[in-house]
Amino acid sequence: MDLSYSDSLIRIPDLSSTAPDLEILRLKNCAILHDIPSSLEKLSKLIELDLSGCYSVRHCPEIPCNIRTLKLDGNGIEHLPSSIEHLSQLVEFSLKWCTRLVSIPNSIGELKCLEEIHLNGCSNLQSLPESIKKLSKLKQLDLSGCERPKCIPELPSCLKDLVASGCTSLEYASTSFILLEKEGVQRLLFAGCDKLDEKVTEDVFKAHLLG
């Protein structure tokens, strides 16, 4: 079901009774949509949900456990529920330009299938949880434009792509994941991070020369 760009859509009905086998629901850029029914979590076969550009959505809805792709870009949400730990099949989690978002729950560390996290443009995000190092399949982390975090905590050794350009308050980033003997990291971007400790730069160069 694709209802993207439905400018007049205010709410969606209880789909658990009318479309119980729904696998994909796209509501991208439904700018005045604000009512997401709690029954959404009953869609046990839903694997993709796109609520990008739904500016009026202020609270993250309860998400079905089998979801694999979750896009909440440009929403008005401030917090994510700790219940996201139940999204055991989630592979891609996108929160681009959620400028009201201030925190990520520590329970995100339970998402063992998660490969991509996109947080670029989350200008009010205060920090990343320490539990992020538990994401044993994480390959890509985009923090570009996250202006408030002062530190990037220890990251999982499987990470291939770290983008932290424009993180203007960033002073320290753990680089232990790039110094391990493994197939090399594909991309490390710290452009515009003027406060970054010199030790981080030294570690990046060391990893490059060794690799």
mmCIF file of C-alpha atoms in Angstrom:
data_model
loop_
_atom_site.group_PDB
_atom_site.id
_atom_site.type_symbol
_atom_site.label_atom_id
_atom_site.label_comp_id
_atom_site.label_asym_id
_atom_site.label_seq_id
_atom_site.Cartn_x
_atom_site.Cartn_y
_atom_site.Cartn_z
ATOM 1 C CA MET A 1 0.000 0.000 0.000
ATOM 2 C CA ASP A 2 1.519 3.299 -1.123
ATOM 3 C CA LEU A 3 -0.241 6.502 -0.033
ATOM 4 C CA SER A 4 2.822 8.758 -0.332
ATOM 5 C CA TYR A 5 2.260 12.468 -1.036
ATOM 6 C CA SER A 6 -1.388 12.303 0.049
ATOM 7 C CA ASP A 7 -1.561 15.950 1.106
ATOM 8 C CA SER A 8 -5.016 15.714 2.711
ATOM 9 C CA LEU A 9 -4.526 12.463 4.602
ATOM 10 C CA ILE A 10 -5.050 13.064 8.318
ATOM 11 C CA ARG A 11 -5.374 9.530 9.690
ATOM 12 C CA ILE A 12 -5.287 5.915 8.616
ATOM 13 C CA PRO A 13 -7.802 3.296 9.771
ATOM 14 C CA ASP A 14 -7.234 0.062 11.667
ATOM 15 C CA LEU A 15 -5.452 -1.937 8.972
ATOM 16 C CA SER A 16 -5.039 -5.041 11.127
ATOM 17 C CA SER A 17 -8.619 -6.069 10.316
ATOM 18 C CA THR A 18 -8.906 -4.777 6.727
ATOM 19 C CA ALA A 19 -5.414 -5.698 5.460
ATOM 20 C CA PRO A 20 -3.880 -8.204 7.903
ATOM 21 C CA ASP A 21 -1.408 -9.533 5.297
ATOM 22 C CA LEU A 22 0.053 -6.114 4.446
ATOM 23 C CA GLU A 23 3.828 -6.291 3.918
ATOM 24 C CA ILE A 24 4.698 -2.737 2.806
ATOM 25 C CA LEU A 25 3.146 0.556 3.943
ATOM 26 C CA ARG A 26 4.441 3.817 2.482
ATOM 27 C CA LEU A 27 3.119 7.134 3.770
ATOM 28 C CA LYS A 28 5.987 9.370 2.676
ATOM 29 C CA ASN A 29 5.372 13.147 2.781
ATOM 30 C CA CYS A 30 1.834 12.941 4.122
ATOM 31 C CA ALA A 31 2.501 16.263 5.791
ATOM 32 C CA ILE A 32 -0.663 16.572 7.921
ATOM 33 C CA LEU A 33 -0.988 12.903 8.851
ATOM 34 C CA HIS A 34 -0.918 12.718 12.648
ATOM 35 C CA ASP A 35 -3.029 9.761 13.721
ATOM 36 C CA ILE A 36 -1.186 6.406 13.520
ATOM 37 C CA PRO A 37 -3.361 3.738 15.185
ATOM 38 C CA SER A 38 -1.784 1.528 17.854
ATOM 39 C CA SER A 39 -3.190 -1.464 15.982
ATOM 40 C CA LEU A 40 -0.334 -0.983 13.510
ATOM 41 C CA GLU A 41 1.799 -3.316 15.624
ATOM 42 C CA LYS A 42 -0.670 -6.128 14.887
ATOM 43 C CA LEU A 43 0.400 -6.207 11.227
ATOM 44 C CA SER A 44 2.591 -9.240 11.793
ATOM 45 C CA LYS A 45 3.674 -9.504 8.135
ATOM 46 C CA LEU A 46 4.722 -5.870 7.718
ATOM 47 C CA ILE A 47 8.404 -5.675 6.724
ATOM 48 C CA GLU A 48 8.657 -2.055 5.492
ATOM 49 C CA LEU A 49 7.193 1.146 6.938
ATOM 50 C CA ASP A 50 7.958 4.590 5.507
ATOM 51 C CA LEU A 51 6.715 7.642 7.431
ATOM 52 C CA SER A 52 9.312 10.032 6.003
ATOM 53 C CA GLY A 53 8.211 13.650 5.843
ATOM 54 C CA CYS A 54 5.202 13.138 8.101
ATOM 55 C CA TYR A 55 6.001 16.315 10.037
ATOM 56 C CA SER A 56 2.887 16.153 12.207
ATOM 57 C CA VAL A 57 3.766 12.752 13.678
ATOM 58 C CA ARG A 58 5.145 13.633 17.124
ATOM 59 C CA HIS A 59 5.183 10.178 18.729
ATOM 60 C CA CYS A 60 6.771 7.050 17.364
ATOM 61 C CA PRO A 61 4.018 4.476 16.783
ATOM 62 C CA GLU A 62 4.294 0.925 18.068
ATOM 63 C CA ILE A 63 6.032 -1.017 15.328
ATOM 64 C CA PRO A 64 5.429 -4.665 14.319
ATOM 65 C CA CYS A 65 8.227 -6.985 15.445
ATOM 66 C CA ASN A 66 9.004 -8.347 11.968
ATOM 67 C CA ILE A 67 9.767 -4.971 10.391
ATOM 68 C CA ARG A 68 13.025 -4.874 8.395
ATOM 69 C CA THR A 69 13.059 -1.328 7.012
ATOM 70 C CA LEU A 70 11.854 1.596 9.124
ATOM 71 C CA LYS A 71 12.034 5.157 7.778
ATOM 72 C CA LEU A 72 10.993 8.014 10.048
ATOM 73 C CA ASP A 73 12.920 10.794 8.276
ATOM 74 C CA GLY A 74 11.781 14.343 8.935
ATOM 75 C CA ASN A 75 9.246 13.451 11.620
ATOM 76 C CA GLY A 76 8.462 15.533 14.694
ATOM 77 C CA ILE A 77 9.368 12.795 17.181
ATOM 78 C CA GLU A 78 11.495 13.696 20.217
ATOM 79 C CA HIS A 79 12.068 10.250 21.724
ATOM 80 C CA LEU A 80 12.001 6.646 20.631
ATOM 81 C CA PRO A 81 10.270 4.100 22.861
ATOM 82 C CA SER A 82 12.434 1.547 24.665
ATOM 83 C CA SER A 83 10.172 -1.067 23.064
ATOM 84 C CA ILE A 84 12.222 -0.814 19.857
ATOM 85 C CA GLU A 85 14.311 -3.608 21.374
ATOM 86 C CA HIS A 86 11.638 -6.008 20.103
ATOM 87 C CA LEU A 87 12.399 -5.166 16.455
ATOM 88 C CA SER A 88 14.645 -8.194 16.156
ATOM 89 C CA GLN A 89 14.481 -8.307 12.322
ATOM 90 C CA LEU A 90 15.214 -4.618 11.681
ATOM 91 C CA VAL A 91 18.003 -4.103 9.111
ATOM 92 C CA GLU A 92 17.703 -0.414 8.134
ATOM 93 C CA PHE A 93 16.700 2.357 10.555
ATOM 94 C CA SER A 94 16.484 5.875 9.135
ATOM 95 C CA LEU A 95 15.813 9.015 11.197
ATOM 96 C CA LYS A 96 17.265 11.671 8.895
ATOM 97 C CA TRP A 97 16.389 15.282 9.707
ATOM 98 C CA CYS A 98 14.415 14.467 12.835
ATOM 99 C CA THR A 99 15.378 17.840 14.278
ATOM 100 C CA ARG A 100 13.321 17.355 17.468
ATOM 101 C CA LEU A 101 14.932 14.021 18.336
ATOM 102 C CA VAL A 102 17.035 14.375 21.505
ATOM 103 C CA SER A 103 17.896 10.798 22.462
ATOM 104 C CA ILE A 104 18.245 7.191 21.318
ATOM 105 C CA PRO A 105 17.254 4.562 23.903
ATOM 106 C CA ASN A 106 19.908 2.210 25.230
ATOM 107 C CA SER A 107 17.700 -0.696 24.121
ATOM 108 C CA ILE A 108 18.832 -0.126 20.528
ATOM 109 C CA GLY A 109 21.740 -2.418 21.370
ATOM 110 C CA GLU A 110 19.349 -5.378 21.236
ATOM 111 C CA LEU A 111 18.739 -5.026 17.480
ATOM 112 C CA LYS A 112 21.051 -7.837 16.398
ATOM 113 C CA CYS A 113 20.131 -7.663 12.676
ATOM 114 C CA LEU A 114 20.614 -3.891 12.320
ATOM 115 C CA GLU A 115 23.044 -2.976 9.525
ATOM 116 C CA GLU A 116 22.353 0.714 8.856
ATOM 117 C CA ILE A 117 21.533 3.704 11.084
ATOM 118 C CA HIS A 118 20.937 7.084 9.444
ATOM 119 C CA LEU A 119 20.849 10.034 11.847
ATOM 120 C CA ASN A 120 22.114 12.782 9.555
ATOM 121 C CA GLY A 121 20.590 16.173 10.268
ATOM 122 C CA CYS A 122 19.397 15.265 13.780
ATOM 123 C CA SER A 123 20.641 18.618 15.056
ATOM 124 C CA ASN A 124 19.241 18.243 18.596
ATOM 125 C CA LEU A 125 20.483 14.716 19.274
ATOM 126 C CA GLN A 126 22.490 14.916 22.499
ATOM 127 C CA SER A 127 24.475 11.667 22.431
ATOM 128 C CA LEU A 128 24.682 8.055 21.303
ATOM 129 C CA PRO A 129 24.036 5.214 23.762
ATOM 130 C CA GLU A 130 26.965 3.044 24.862
ATOM 131 C CA SER A 131 25.001 -0.041 23.807
ATOM 132 C CA ILE A 132 25.634 0.758 20.135
ATOM 133 C CA LYS A 133 28.810 -1.331 20.364
ATOM 134 C CA LYS A 134 26.583 -4.422 20.776
ATOM 135 C CA LEU A 135 25.199 -4.108 17.235
ATOM 136 C CA SER A 136 27.127 -7.050 15.830
ATOM 137 C CA LYS A 137 26.028 -6.521 12.200
ATOM 138 C CA LEU A 138 26.205 -2.726 11.960
ATOM 139 C CA LYS A 139 27.966 -1.656 8.756
ATOM 140 C CA GLN A 140 26.915 1.970 8.275
ATOM 141 C CA LEU A 141 26.462 4.860 10.721
ATOM 142 C CA ASP A 142 25.682 8.364 9.455
ATOM 143 C CA LEU A 143 25.834 11.180 12.007
ATOM 144 C CA SER A 144 26.507 14.083 9.639
ATOM 145 C CA GLY A 145 25.058 17.348 10.883
ATOM 146 C CA CYS A 146 24.542 16.080 14.444
ATOM 147 C CA GLU A 147 25.859 19.248 16.055
ATOM 148 C CA ARG A 148 25.546 18.421 19.764
ATOM 149 C CA PRO A 149 27.302 15.118 20.599
ATOM 150 C CA LYS A 150 30.757 15.624 22.083
ATOM 151 C CA CYS A 151 31.720 11.978 21.929
ATOM 152 C CA ILE A 152 31.178 8.956 19.721
ATOM 153 C CA PRO A 153 31.314 5.904 22.002
ATOM 154 C CA GLU A 154 32.952 2.579 21.207
ATOM 155 C CA LEU A 155 31.564 1.185 17.965
ATOM 156 C CA PRO A 156 31.216 -2.429 16.812
ATOM 157 C CA SER A 157 34.176 -3.974 15.003
ATOM 158 C CA CYS A 158 31.991 -4.826 11.976
ATOM 159 C CA LEU A 159 31.446 -1.119 11.083
ATOM 160 C CA LYS A 160 32.565 -0.191 7.563
ATOM 161 C CA ASP A 161 31.206 3.305 7.044
ATOM 162 C CA LEU A 162 31.254 6.151 9.592
ATOM 163 C CA VAL A 163 30.115 9.616 8.520
ATOM 164 C CA ALA A 164 30.442 12.342 11.150
ATOM 165 C CA SER A 165 30.910 15.419 8.966
ATOM 166 C CA GLY A 166 29.562 18.627 10.454
ATOM 167 C CA CYS A 167 29.521 17.295 14.025
ATOM 168 C CA THR A 168 30.766 20.658 15.238
ATOM 169 C CA SER A 169 30.839 19.811 18.964
ATOM 170 C CA LEU A 170 32.604 16.471 18.523
ATOM 171 C CA GLU A 171 35.754 16.245 20.645
ATOM 172 C CA TYR A 172 36.380 12.505 20.814
ATOM 173 C CA ALA A 173 35.501 9.433 18.788
ATOM 174 C CA SER A 174 36.481 5.898 19.715
ATOM 175 C CA THR A 175 38.622 4.484 16.920
ATOM 176 C CA SER A 176 39.191 0.996 18.319
ATOM 177 C CA PHE A 177 37.068 -0.487 15.530
ATOM 178 C CA ILE A 178 39.449 0.754 12.790
ATOM 179 C CA LEU A 179 42.620 -0.543 14.474
ATOM 180 C CA LEU A 180 41.564 -4.186 14.465
ATOM 181 C CA GLU A 181 43.159 -6.631 12.052
ATOM 182 C CA LYS A 182 40.338 -7.088 9.562
ATOM 183 C CA GLU A 183 39.140 -6.107 6.132
ATOM 184 C CA GLY A 184 39.475 -2.334 5.954
ATOM 185 C CA VAL A 185 36.934 0.340 6.757
ATOM 186 C CA GLN A 186 35.493 1.783 3.541
ATOM 187 C CA ARG A 187 34.793 5.349 4.648
ATOM 188 C CA LEU A 188 35.578 7.651 7.561
ATOM 189 C CA LEU A 189 34.394 11.257 7.286
ATOM 190 C CA PHE A 190 35.093 13.903 9.961
ATOM 191 C CA ALA A 191 34.924 17.036 7.770
ATOM 192 C CA GLY A 192 34.174 20.185 9.754
ATOM 193 C CA CYS A 193 34.838 18.566 13.148
ATOM 194 C CA ASP A 194 37.159 21.361 14.265
ATOM 195 C CA LYS A 195 37.207 20.339 17.929
ATOM 196 C CA LEU A 196 38.212 16.727 17.294
ATOM 197 C CA ASP A 197 41.111 15.447 19.398
ATOM 198 C CA GLU A 198 44.387 14.964 17.489
ATOM 199 C CA LYS A 199 44.615 11.388 18.752
ATOM 200 C CA VAL A 200 41.625 10.452 16.590
ATOM 201 C CA THR A 201 43.349 11.810 13.483
ATOM 202 C CA GLU A 202 46.534 9.921 14.356
ATOM 203 C CA ASP A 203 44.622 6.667 14.750
ATOM 204 C CA VAL A 204 42.912 7.150 11.376
ATOM 205 C CA PHE A 205 46.247 7.689 9.655
ATOM 206 C CA LYS A 206 47.770 4.738 11.473
ATOM 207 C CA ALA A 207 44.957 2.463 10.371
ATOM 208 C CA HIS A 208 45.303 3.658 6.787
ATOM 209 C CA LEU A 209 49.067 3.116 6.668
ATOM 210 C CA LEU A 210 48.806 -0.335 8.261
ATOM 211 C CA GLY A 211 45.997 -1.331 5.919
#
